[in-house]
PDB file of C-alpha atoms in Angstrom:
ATOM      1  CA  MET A 759     151.684 140.164 109.896  1.00  0.00           C
ATOM      2  CA  PRO A 760     154.566 142.663 109.520  1.00  0.00           C
ATOM      3  CA  PRO A 761     155.285 144.886 112.518  1.00  0.00           C
ATOM      4  CA  TYR A 762     153.483 148.232 112.459  1.00  0.00           C
ATOM      5  CA  VAL A 763     155.586 151.184 111.324  1.00  0.00           C
ATOM      6  CA  LYS A 764     155.220 153.907 113.944  1.00  0.00           C
ATOM      7  CA  GLU A 765     158.368 156.037 113.610  1.00  0.00           C
ATOM      8  CA  TRP A 766     158.244 159.454 111.956  1.00  0.00           C
ATOM      9  CA  SER A 767     161.122 161.786 111.243  1.00  0.00           C
ATOM     10  CA  LEU A 768     161.737 164.459 108.657  1.00  0.00           C
ATOM     11  CA  THR A 769     164.418 162.285 107.033  1.00  0.00           C
ATOM     12  CA  ARG A 770     161.992 159.377 106.716  1.00  0.00           C
ATOM     13  CA  ARG A 771     159.295 161.643 105.320  1.00  0.00           C
ATOM     14  CA  LYS A 772     161.568 163.181 102.672  1.00  0.00           C
ATOM     15  CA  MET A 773     162.939 159.812 101.595  1.00  0.00           C
ATOM     16  CA  PHE A 774     159.493 158.226 101.446  1.00  0.00           C
ATOM     17  CA  SER A 775     158.115 161.134  99.405  1.00  0.00           C
ATOM     18  CA  ASN A 776     161.006 161.083  96.953  1.00  0.00           C
ATOM     19  CA  CYS A 777     161.610 157.374  96.382  1.00  0.00           C
ATOM     20  CA  ALA A 778     159.704 154.476  97.943  1.00  0.00           C
ATOM     21  CA  ARG A 779     162.406 152.011  96.887  1.00  0.00           C
ATOM     22  CA  ARG A 780     165.145 153.901  98.740  1.00  0.00           C
ATOM     23  CA  PHE A 781     162.920 154.264 101.805  1.00  0.00           C
ATOM     24  CA  ALA A 782     162.203 150.518 101.868  1.00  0.00           C
ATOM     25  CA  ILE A 783     165.866 149.553 101.499  1.00  0.00           C
ATOM     26  CA  LYS A 784     166.934 151.850 104.336  1.00  0.00           C
ATOM     27  CA  TYR A 785     164.094 151.402 106.813  1.00  0.00           C
ATOM     28  CA  LEU A 786     162.472 148.042 106.065  1.00  0.00           C
ATOM     29  CA  THR A 787     165.481 145.783 105.496  1.00  0.00           C
ATOM     30  CA  ASP A 788     166.248 145.521 109.219  1.00  0.00           C
ATOM     31  CA  ARG A 789     163.011 143.579 109.483  1.00  0.00           C
ATOM     32  CA  TYR A 790     164.181 141.211 106.736  1.00  0.00           C
ATOM     33  CA  ARG A 791     167.780 140.525 107.675  1.00  0.00           C
ATOM     34  CA  GLU A 792     168.228 137.851 105.026  1.00  0.00           C
ATOM     35  CA  LEU A 793     167.962 140.595 102.407  1.00  0.00           C
ATOM     36  CA  ASN A 794     170.553 142.860 104.018  1.00  0.00           C
ATOM     37  CA  LYS A 795     173.477 141.166 102.301  1.00  0.00           C
ATOM     38  CA  ASN A 796     172.275 142.632  99.008  1.00  0.00           C
ATOM     39  CA  TYR A 797     171.007 145.937 100.363  1.00  0.00           C
ATOM     40  CA  PRO A 798     173.273 147.331 103.096  1.00  0.00           C
ATOM     41  CA  THR A 799     171.482 149.951 105.152  1.00  0.00           C
ATOM     42  CA  LYS A 800     174.315 152.239 106.270  1.00  0.00           C
ATOM     43  CA  ARG A 801     175.812 153.487 103.006  1.00  0.00           C
ATOM     44  CA  LEU A 802     176.375 157.142 102.200  1.00  0.00           C
ATOM     45  CA  SER A 803     177.192 158.868  98.955  1.00  0.00           C
ATOM     46  CA  SER A 804     180.251 161.134  99.126  1.00  0.00           C
ATOM     47  CA  TRP A 805     177.963 164.200  98.967  1.00  0.00           C
ATOM     48  CA  ASP A 806     175.815 162.950 101.831  1.00  0.00           C
ATOM     49  CA  LEU A 807     178.999 162.230 103.780  1.00  0.00           C
ATOM     50  CA  MET A 808     179.967 165.882 103.358  1.00  0.00           C
ATOM     51  CA  ILE A 809     176.532 167.061 104.527  1.00  0.00           C
ATOM     52  CA  LEU A 810     176.584 164.746 107.554  1.00  0.00           C
ATOM     53  CA  SER A 811     180.144 165.800 108.433  1.00  0.00           C
ATOM     54  CA  THR A 812     179.204 169.468 108.154  1.00  0.00           C
ATOM     55  CA  ARG A 813     176.269 168.990 110.496  1.00  0.00           C
ATOM     56  CA  GLN A 814     178.412 167.100 113.017  1.00  0.00           C
ATOM     57  CA  VAL A 815     181.105 169.778 112.994  1.00  0.00           C
ATOM     58  CA  PHE A 816     178.478 172.493 113.425  1.00  0.00           C
ATOM     59  CA  PHE A 817     177.266 170.814 116.600  1.00  0.00           C
ATOM     60  CA  GLN A 818     180.862 170.593 117.847  1.00  0.00           C
ATOM     61  CA  TRP A 819     181.152 174.324 117.195  1.00  0.00           C
ATOM     62  CA  LEU A 820     177.826 174.900 118.950  1.00  0.00           C
ATOM     63  CA  GLU A 821     178.851 172.809 121.965  1.00  0.00           C
ATOM     64  CA  ASP A 822     182.056 174.788 122.386  1.00  0.00           C
ATOM     65  CA  LEU A 823     180.218 178.075 121.892  1.00  0.00           C
ATOM     66  CA  HIS A 824     177.870 177.092 124.717  1.00  0.00           C
ATOM     67  CA  ARG A 825     180.966 176.712 126.904  1.00  0.00           C
ATOM     68  CA  ASN A 826     182.267 180.126 125.720  1.00  0.00           C
ATOM     69  CA  VAL A 827     184.962 178.547 123.546  1.00  0.00           C
ATOM     70  CA  VAL A 828     185.328 180.434 120.262  1.00  0.00           C
ATOM     71  CA  TRP A 829     186.736 178.746 117.151  1.00  0.00           C
ATOM     72  CA  SER A 830     189.085 180.400 114.695  1.00  0.00           C
ATOM     73  CA  ASP A 831     188.595 179.988 110.938  1.00  0.00           C
ATOM     74  CA  LYS A 832     191.628 177.703 110.946  1.00  0.00           C
ATOM     75  CA  MET A 833     190.020 175.492 113.606  1.00  0.00           C
ATOM     76  CA  LEU A 834     186.792 175.351 111.621  1.00  0.00           C
ATOM     77  CA  TYR A 835     188.563 174.338 108.411  1.00  0.00           C
ATOM     78  CA  SER A 836     190.827 171.729 110.008  1.00  0.00           C
ATOM     79  CA  THR A 837     187.903 170.142 111.864  1.00  0.00           C
ATOM     80  CA  ILE A 838     185.705 169.771 108.776  1.00  0.00           C
ATOM     81  CA  LYS A 839     188.702 168.470 106.813  1.00  0.00           C
ATOM     82  CA  PHE A 840     189.467 165.866 109.478  1.00  0.00           C
ATOM     83  CA  LYS A 841     185.805 164.817 109.724  1.00  0.00           C
ATOM     84  CA  ILE A 842     185.382 164.302 105.969  1.00  0.00           C
ATOM     85  CA  ILE A 843     188.683 162.459 105.500  1.00  0.00           C
ATOM     86  CA  SER A 844     187.893 160.249 108.508  1.00  0.00           C
ATOM     87  CA  GLY A 845     184.547 159.447 106.940  1.00  0.00           C
ATOM     88  CA  PHE A 846     186.210 158.360 103.715  1.00  0.00           C
ATOM     89  CA  ASN A 847     188.743 156.278 105.632  1.00  0.00           C
ATOM     90  CA  ALA A 848     186.000 154.513 107.561  1.00  0.00           C
ATOM     91  CA  SER A 849     184.149 153.621 104.361  1.00  0.00           C
ATOM     92  CA  GLY A 850     187.288 152.579 102.464  1.00  0.00           C
ATOM     93  CA  SER A 851     186.568 155.172  99.796  1.00  0.00           C
ATOM     94  CA  LEU A 852     190.112 156.528  99.696  1.00  0.00           C
ATOM     95  CA  GLN A 853     191.113 153.687  97.388  1.00  0.00           C
ATOM     96  CA  LYS A 854     188.742 154.789  94.653  1.00  0.00           C
ATOM     97  CA  PRO A 855     190.494 156.395  91.661  1.00  0.00           C
ATOM     98  CA  GLY A 856     190.162 160.141  91.207  1.00  0.00           C
ATOM     99  CA  LEU A 857     188.935 160.704  94.736  1.00  0.00           C
ATOM    100  CA  ASN A 858     191.623 163.227  95.709  1.00  0.00           C
ATOM    101  CA  PHE A 859     189.938 165.921  93.623  1.00  0.00           C
ATOM    102  CA  ASP A 860     186.543 164.939  95.033  1.00  0.00           C
ATOM    103  CA  LYS A 861     187.845 165.222  98.587  1.00  0.00           C
ATOM    104  CA  LYS A 862     189.119 168.731  98.043  1.00  0.00           C
ATOM    105  CA  VAL A 863     185.800 169.783  96.549  1.00  0.00           C
ATOM    106  CA  LEU A 864     183.844 168.277  99.439  1.00  0.00           C
ATOM    107  CA  ILE A 865     186.074 169.852 102.085  1.00  0.00           C
ATOM    108  CA  SER A 866     185.737 173.225 100.380  1.00  0.00           C
ATOM    109  CA  GLN A 867     181.964 172.812 100.111  1.00  0.00           C
ATOM    110  CA  GLY A 868     181.622 171.816 103.761  1.00  0.00           C
ATOM    111  CA  TYR A 869     183.792 174.666 104.997  1.00  0.00           C
ATOM    112  CA  THR A 870     182.013 177.263 102.866  1.00  0.00           C
ATOM    113  CA  ARG A 871     178.624 175.995 103.989  1.00  0.00           C
ATOM    114  CA  LEU A 872     179.623 176.259 107.657  1.00  0.00           C
ATOM    115  CA  LYS A 873     181.120 179.739 107.266  1.00  0.00           C
ATOM    116  CA  LYS A 874     177.924 180.992 105.637  1.00  0.00           C
ATOM    117  CA  LEU A 875     175.813 179.402 108.377  1.00  0.00           C
ATOM    118  CA  ILE A 876     177.807 180.999 111.192  1.00  0.00           C
ATOM    119  CA  ARG A 877     177.297 184.380 109.493  1.00  0.00           C
ATOM    120  CA  GLN A 878     173.541 183.831 109.372  1.00  0.00           C
ATOM    121  CA  PRO A 879     171.854 186.548 111.525  1.00  0.00           C
ATOM    122  CA  LEU A 880     170.443 184.280 114.223  1.00  0.00           C
ATOM    123  CA  LEU A 881     173.672 182.282 114.606  1.00  0.00           C
ATOM    124  CA  LYS A 882     175.661 185.511 114.594  1.00  0.00           C
ATOM    125  CA  LYS A 883     173.648 186.672 117.620  1.00  0.00           C
ATOM    126  CA  LEU A 884     174.568 183.457 119.427  1.00  0.00           C
ATOM    127  CA  ALA A 885     178.244 183.828 118.543  1.00  0.00           C
ATOM    128  CA  ARG A 886     178.264 187.427 119.755  1.00  0.00           C
ATOM    129  CA  ARG A 887     176.510 186.389 122.988  1.00  0.00           C
ATOM    130  CA  GLN A 888     173.569 188.675 122.285  1.00  0.00           C
ATOM    131  CA  ILE A 889     171.300 185.757 123.229  1.00  0.00           C
ATOM    132  CA  LYS A 890     171.916 184.743 126.849  1.00  0.00           C
ATOM    133  CA  GLU A 891     169.516 181.850 127.413  1.00  0.00           C
ATOM    134  CA  TRP A 892     169.824 179.072 124.850  1.00  0.00           C
ATOM    135  CA  SER A 893     170.436 175.351 124.402  1.00  0.00           C
ATOM    136  CA  TYR A 894     171.119 172.915 121.563  1.00  0.00           C
ATOM    137  CA  HIS A 895     169.643 169.479 120.944  1.00  0.00           C
ATOM    138  CA  GLU A 896     170.398 166.446 118.792  1.00  0.00           C
ATOM    139  CA  ARG A 897     167.395 164.925 117.042  1.00  0.00           C
ATOM    140  CA  THR A 898     167.815 161.535 118.687  1.00  0.00           C
ATOM    141  CA  LYS A 899     165.160 161.634 121.398  1.00  0.00           C
ATOM    142  CA  VAL A 900     161.724 160.397 120.506  1.00  0.00           C
ATOM    143  CA  VAL A 901     158.443 162.103 121.405  1.00  0.00           C
ATOM    144  CA  THR A 902     155.418 159.843 121.813  1.00  0.00           C
ATOM    145  CA  PHE A 903     152.380 161.209 120.026  1.00  0.00           C
ATOM    146  CA  GLY A 904     149.438 158.823 120.335  1.00  0.00           C
ATOM    147  CA  HIS A 905     150.669 155.557 118.825  1.00  0.00           C
ATOM    148  CA  LEU A 906     153.547 157.256 116.971  1.00  0.00           C
ATOM    149  CA  ASP A 907     157.204 157.749 117.884  1.00  0.00           C
ATOM    150  CA  VAL A 908     158.180 161.120 116.476  1.00  0.00           C
ATOM    151  CA  TYR A 909     161.698 162.550 116.095  1.00  0.00           C
ATOM    152  CA  CYS A 910     160.911 166.262 116.057  1.00  0.00           C
ATOM    153  CA  SER A 911     163.171 168.103 118.486  1.00  0.00           C
ATOM    154  CA  PRO A 912     164.570 171.509 117.503  1.00  0.00           C
ATOM    155  CA  ASP A 913     168.279 171.948 116.944  1.00  0.00           C
ATOM    156  CA  ILE A 914     168.419 175.182 118.944  1.00  0.00           C
ATOM    157  CA  VAL A 915     166.106 176.646 121.586  1.00  0.00           C
ATOM    158  CA  PHE A 916     166.500 180.183 122.874  1.00  0.00           C
ATOM    159  CA  ARG A 917     164.497 182.684 124.850  1.00  0.00           C
ATOM    160  CA  THR A 918     163.974 186.360 124.095  1.00  0.00           C
ATOM    161  CA  GLY A 919     161.755 188.197 126.561  1.00  0.00           C
ATOM    162  CA  SER A 920     158.618 186.134 127.094  1.00  0.00           C
ATOM    163  CA  LYS A 921     159.013 184.208 123.824  1.00  0.00           C
ATOM    164  CA  TRP A 922     160.607 180.815 123.333  1.00  0.00           C
ATOM    165  CA  ASN A 923     162.148 180.218 119.934  1.00  0.00           C
ATOM    166  CA  LEU A 924     162.464 176.788 118.310  1.00  0.00           C
ATOM    167  CA  VAL A 925     164.981 176.475 115.475  1.00  0.00           C
ATOM    168  CA  ARG A 926     165.571 173.619 113.037  1.00  0.00           C
ATOM    169  CA  LEU A 927     168.456 173.470 110.562  1.00  0.00           C
ATOM    170  CA  ASN A 928     168.442 171.722 107.193  1.00  0.00           C
ATOM    171  CA  PHE A 929     171.893 171.407 105.638  1.00  0.00           C
ATOM    172  CA  GLN A 930     170.522 170.427 102.212  1.00  0.00           C
ATOM    173  CA  SER A 931     166.920 171.372 101.525  1.00  0.00           C
ATOM    174  CA  GLU A 932     164.777 170.718  98.489  1.00  0.00           C
ATOM    175  CA  ILE A 933     163.815 173.602  96.207  1.00  0.00           C
ATOM    176  CA  LYS A 934     160.108 172.875  96.585  1.00  0.00           C
ATOM    177  CA  GLN A 935     158.930 172.557 100.188  1.00  0.00           C
ATOM    178  CA  PRO A 936     155.103 172.699 100.097  1.00  0.00           C
ATOM    179  CA  TYR A 937     154.715 171.378 103.653  1.00  0.00           C
ATOM    180  CA  LEU A 938     157.547 173.326 105.259  1.00  0.00           C
ATOM    181  CA  ASP A 939     155.312 175.167 107.741  1.00  0.00           C
ATOM    182  CA  LEU A 940     153.770 171.933 109.018  1.00  0.00           C
ATOM    183  CA  GLU A 941     157.125 170.135 109.123  1.00  0.00           C
ATOM    184  CA  LEU A 942     158.563 172.934 111.259  1.00  0.00           C
ATOM    185  CA  THR A 943     155.491 172.948 113.487  1.00  0.00           C
ATOM    186  CA  THR A 944     156.338 169.387 114.583  1.00  0.00           C
ATOM    187  CA  MET A 945     158.779 171.054 116.990  1.00  0.00           C
ATOM    188  CA  LEU A 946     155.750 172.123 119.033  1.00  0.00           C
ATOM    189  CA  LEU A 947     155.096 168.453 119.808  1.00  0.00           C
ATOM    190  CA  TRP A 948     158.567 168.327 121.334  1.00  0.00           C
ATOM    191  CA  SER A 949     157.896 171.475 123.368  1.00  0.00           C
ATOM    192  CA  LYS A 950     154.724 169.980 124.838  1.00  0.00           C
ATOM    193  CA  SER A 951     156.729 167.042 126.154  1.00  0.00           C
ATOM    194  CA  ASN A 952     159.102 169.421 127.953  1.00  0.00           C
ATOM    195  CA  GLN A 953     157.847 170.317 131.419  1.00  0.00           C
ATOM    196  CA  PHE A 954     159.956 173.489 131.559  1.00  0.00           C
ATOM    197  CA  LEU A 955     158.320 175.086 128.521  1.00  0.00           C
ATOM    198  CA  PRO A 956     154.915 176.800 128.309  1.00  0.00           C
ATOM    199  CA  GLU A 957     151.826 175.053 126.923  1.00  0.00           C
ATOM    200  CA  GLN A 958     150.400 177.912 124.855  1.00  0.00           C
ATOM    201  CA  GLU A 959     151.343 178.058 121.175  1.00  0.00           C
ATOM    202  CA  SER A 960     151.396 181.872 121.397  1.00  0.00           C
ATOM    203  CA  LYS A 961     154.483 181.694 123.628  1.00  0.00           C
ATOM    204  CA  PHE A 962     156.633 180.363 120.748  1.00  0.00           C
ATOM    205  CA  ASN A 963     158.287 181.437 117.542  1.00  0.00           C
ATOM    206  CA  ILE A 964     159.275 178.745 115.055  1.00  0.00           C
ATOM    207  CA  TYR A 965     162.224 179.095 112.679  1.00  0.00           C
ATOM    208  CA  GLY A 966     163.591 176.998 109.876  1.00  0.00           C
ATOM    209  CA  ILE A 967     167.105 177.730 108.605  1.00  0.00           C
ATOM    210  CA  PHE A 968     167.863 175.816 105.433  1.00  0.00           C
ATOM    211  CA  TYR A 969     170.580 175.616 102.780  1.00  0.00           C
ATOM    212  CA  GLN A 970     169.436 175.855  99.195  1.00  0.00           C
ATOM    213  CA  GLN A 971     171.343 176.553  95.978  1.00  0.00           C
ATOM    214  CA  GLY A 972     174.419 177.940  97.708  1.00  0.00           C
ATOM    215  CA  LYS A 973     172.656 180.124 100.298  1.00  0.00           C
ATOM    216  CA  TRP A 974     171.164 179.852 103.776  1.00  0.00           C
ATOM    217  CA  TYR A 975     167.575 181.009 104.114  1.00  0.00           C
ATOM    218  CA  GLN A 976     165.427 181.626 107.170  1.00  0.00           C
ATOM    219  CA  LYS A 977     161.709 180.929 107.461  1.00  0.00           C
ATOM    220  CA  ARG A 978     159.563 182.037 110.384  1.00  0.00           C
ATOM    221  CA  VAL A 979     156.301 180.301 111.236  1.00  0.00           C
ATOM    222  CA  LYS A 980     153.723 181.738 113.606  1.00  0.00           C
ATOM    223  CA  PRO A 981     152.376 178.742 115.557  1.00  0.00           C
ATOM    224  CA  SER A 982     148.652 178.205 116.018  1.00  0.00           C
ATOM    225  CA  GLN A 983     146.302 175.539 117.286  1.00  0.00           C
ATOM    226  CA  LYS A 984     145.051 175.031 113.726  1.00  0.00           C
ATOM    227  CA  GLY A 985     148.577 174.571 112.403  1.00  0.00           C
ATOM    228  CA  LEU A 986     149.345 172.070 115.155  1.00  0.00           C
ATOM    229  CA  GLN A 987     146.234 170.031 114.313  1.00  0.00           C
ATOM    230  CA  GLU A 988     147.155 170.024 110.617  1.00  0.00           C
ATOM    231  CA  THR A 989     150.665 168.911 111.556  1.00  0.00           C
ATOM    232  CA  LYS A 990     149.289 165.982 113.573  1.00  0.00           C
ATOM    233  CA  GLN A 991     147.166 164.990 110.582  1.00  0.00           C
ATOM    234  CA  LEU A 992     150.267 165.148 108.367  1.00  0.00           C
ATOM    235  CA  LEU A 993     152.128 162.765 110.691  1.00  0.00           C
ATOM    236  CA  GLU A 994     149.208 160.332 110.844  1.00  0.00           C
ATOM    237  CA  ASN A 995     148.844 160.308 107.071  1.00  0.00           C
ATOM    238  CA  ASP A 996     152.584 159.874 106.485  1.00  0.00           C
ATOM    239  CA  VAL A 997     152.825 156.868 108.788  1.00  0.00           C
ATOM    240  CA  HIS A 998     149.648 155.372 107.309  1.00  0.00           C
ATOM    241  CA  GLN A 999     151.174 155.591 103.813  1.00  0.00           C
ATOM    242  CA  MET A1000     154.438 154.086 105.076  1.00  0.00           C
ATOM    243  CA  ASN A1001     152.515 151.124 106.450  1.00  0.00           C
ATOM    244  CA  LEU A1002     150.734 150.630 103.126  1.00  0.00           C
ATOM    245  CA  LEU A1003     154.129 150.593 101.439  1.00  0.00           C
ATOM    246  CA  GLN A1004     155.461 148.085 103.965  1.00  0.00           C
ATOM    247  CA  LYS A1005     152.452 145.848 103.345  1.00  0.00           C
ATOM    248  CA  GLU A1006     153.178 145.902  99.614  1.00  0.00           C
ATOM    249  CA  PHE A1007     156.869 145.189 100.212  1.00  0.00           C
ATOM    250  CA  TYR A1008     156.117 142.210 102.433  1.00  0.00           C
ATOM    251  CA  ARG A1009     153.747 140.903  99.780  1.00  0.00           C
ATOM    252  CA  THR A1010     156.332 140.963  96.981  1.00  0.00           C
ATOM    253  CA  ASN A1011     159.692 140.892  98.843  1.00  0.00           C
ATOM    254  CA  ASP A1012     160.975 142.933  95.912  1.00  0.00           C
ATOM    255  CA  PHE A1013     162.287 146.464  96.306  1.00  0.00           C
ATOM    256  CA  ASP A1014     162.443 146.986  92.569  1.00  0.00           C
ATOM    257  CA  THR A1015     158.663 146.882  92.146  1.00  0.00           C
ATOM    258  CA  LEU A1016     158.204 149.891  94.446  1.00  0.00           C
ATOM    259  CA  PRO A1017     157.688 153.451  93.108  1.00  0.00           C
ATOM    260  CA  LEU A1018     160.883 155.210  91.993  1.00  0.00           C
ATOM    261  CA  THR A1019     161.892 158.837  92.059  1.00  0.00           C
ATOM    262  CA  LYS A1020     161.192 161.029  89.065  1.00  0.00           C
ATOM    263  CA  SER A1021     164.125 163.317  89.829  1.00  0.00           C
ATOM    264  CA  PRO A1022     167.541 162.605  88.237  1.00  0.00           C
ATOM    265  CA  LEU A1023     169.125 164.843  90.900  1.00  0.00           C
ATOM    266  CA  TYR A1024     167.765 162.629  93.685  1.00  0.00           C
ATOM    267  CA  CYS A1025     169.237 159.585  91.956  1.00  0.00           C
ATOM    268  CA  LYS A1026     172.629 161.246  91.791  1.00  0.00           C
ATOM    269  CA  ARG A1027     173.070 161.141  95.581  1.00  0.00           C
ATOM    270  CA  CYS A1028     171.419 157.766  96.163  1.00  0.00           C
ATOM    271  CA  PRO A1029     173.729 155.093  97.631  1.00  0.00           C
ATOM    272  CA  TYR A1030     171.491 152.312  96.271  1.00  0.00           C
ATOM    273  CA  LYS A1031     171.460 153.305  92.606  1.00  0.00           C
ATOM    274  CA  THR A1032     173.840 150.575  91.383  1.00  0.00           C
ATOM    275  CA  ASN A1033     171.161 147.901  91.057  1.00  0.00           C
ATOM    276  CA  CYS A1034     168.230 150.249  90.625  1.00  0.00           C
ATOM    277  CA  PRO A1035     165.879 149.534  87.683  1.00  0.00           C
ATOM    278  CA  ILE A1036     165.794 153.248  86.895  1.00  0.00           C
ATOM    279  CA  ASN A1037     169.372 152.877  85.643  1.00  0.00           C
ATOM    280  CA  ALA A1038     168.661 149.728  83.636  1.00  0.00           C
TER     281      ALA A1038
END
């Protein structure tokens, strides 16, 4: 029997919902190492490299801000430029023809995206030290929820008066986000595992800050016991569907028989599109 899938994260959920084949290649190949030679699991498209680099630089900026170190625009630009070029060097992509133009575009995109984010009202309050009590978190620590391992920590936590505020950033969101409220509410699971935070849902505000079509948007969710229960059901259902997919994959050992995305835009950024039947 294949091992039971028990990990949930927003990245896994989005990938699974968009393209089962891509999800299986990235998250199920480690369990079938003999297939990894044909389906490497740590490849990034140049666009995804820019998004990842932008996120990493933002957290560097946030770390320094927490230590009262303020970056200049020049520092911001040079850091994102260095991060993106280093990423290309590490992947050997600099040898690809025509990449110089692509690099400039990606650096410009990353810098512009960061500048717009730092001007976003909530981040502006942090930068101006109008919020005194705050912390930042990487989404690497797991929260155990029943039999599931959930990656659901906020990116930023701050306190205003008697309210605790949980903030999650999405550096490249989808246009349609029908489950956004429930996805953001997963941060409450993280809060309940933190002994220094209150138990009551009414003590929290939940925010999502996401980048979409050239702009940053902010969504506020009022937490409730009902919303938390619906969120738990969402997690359970997601992981159940992932296990059904894994069962099918283990039966066929063939990624190309799994459901494919219906979005050409999703294919554009996929690092596994070379041998994909959708391009046949």
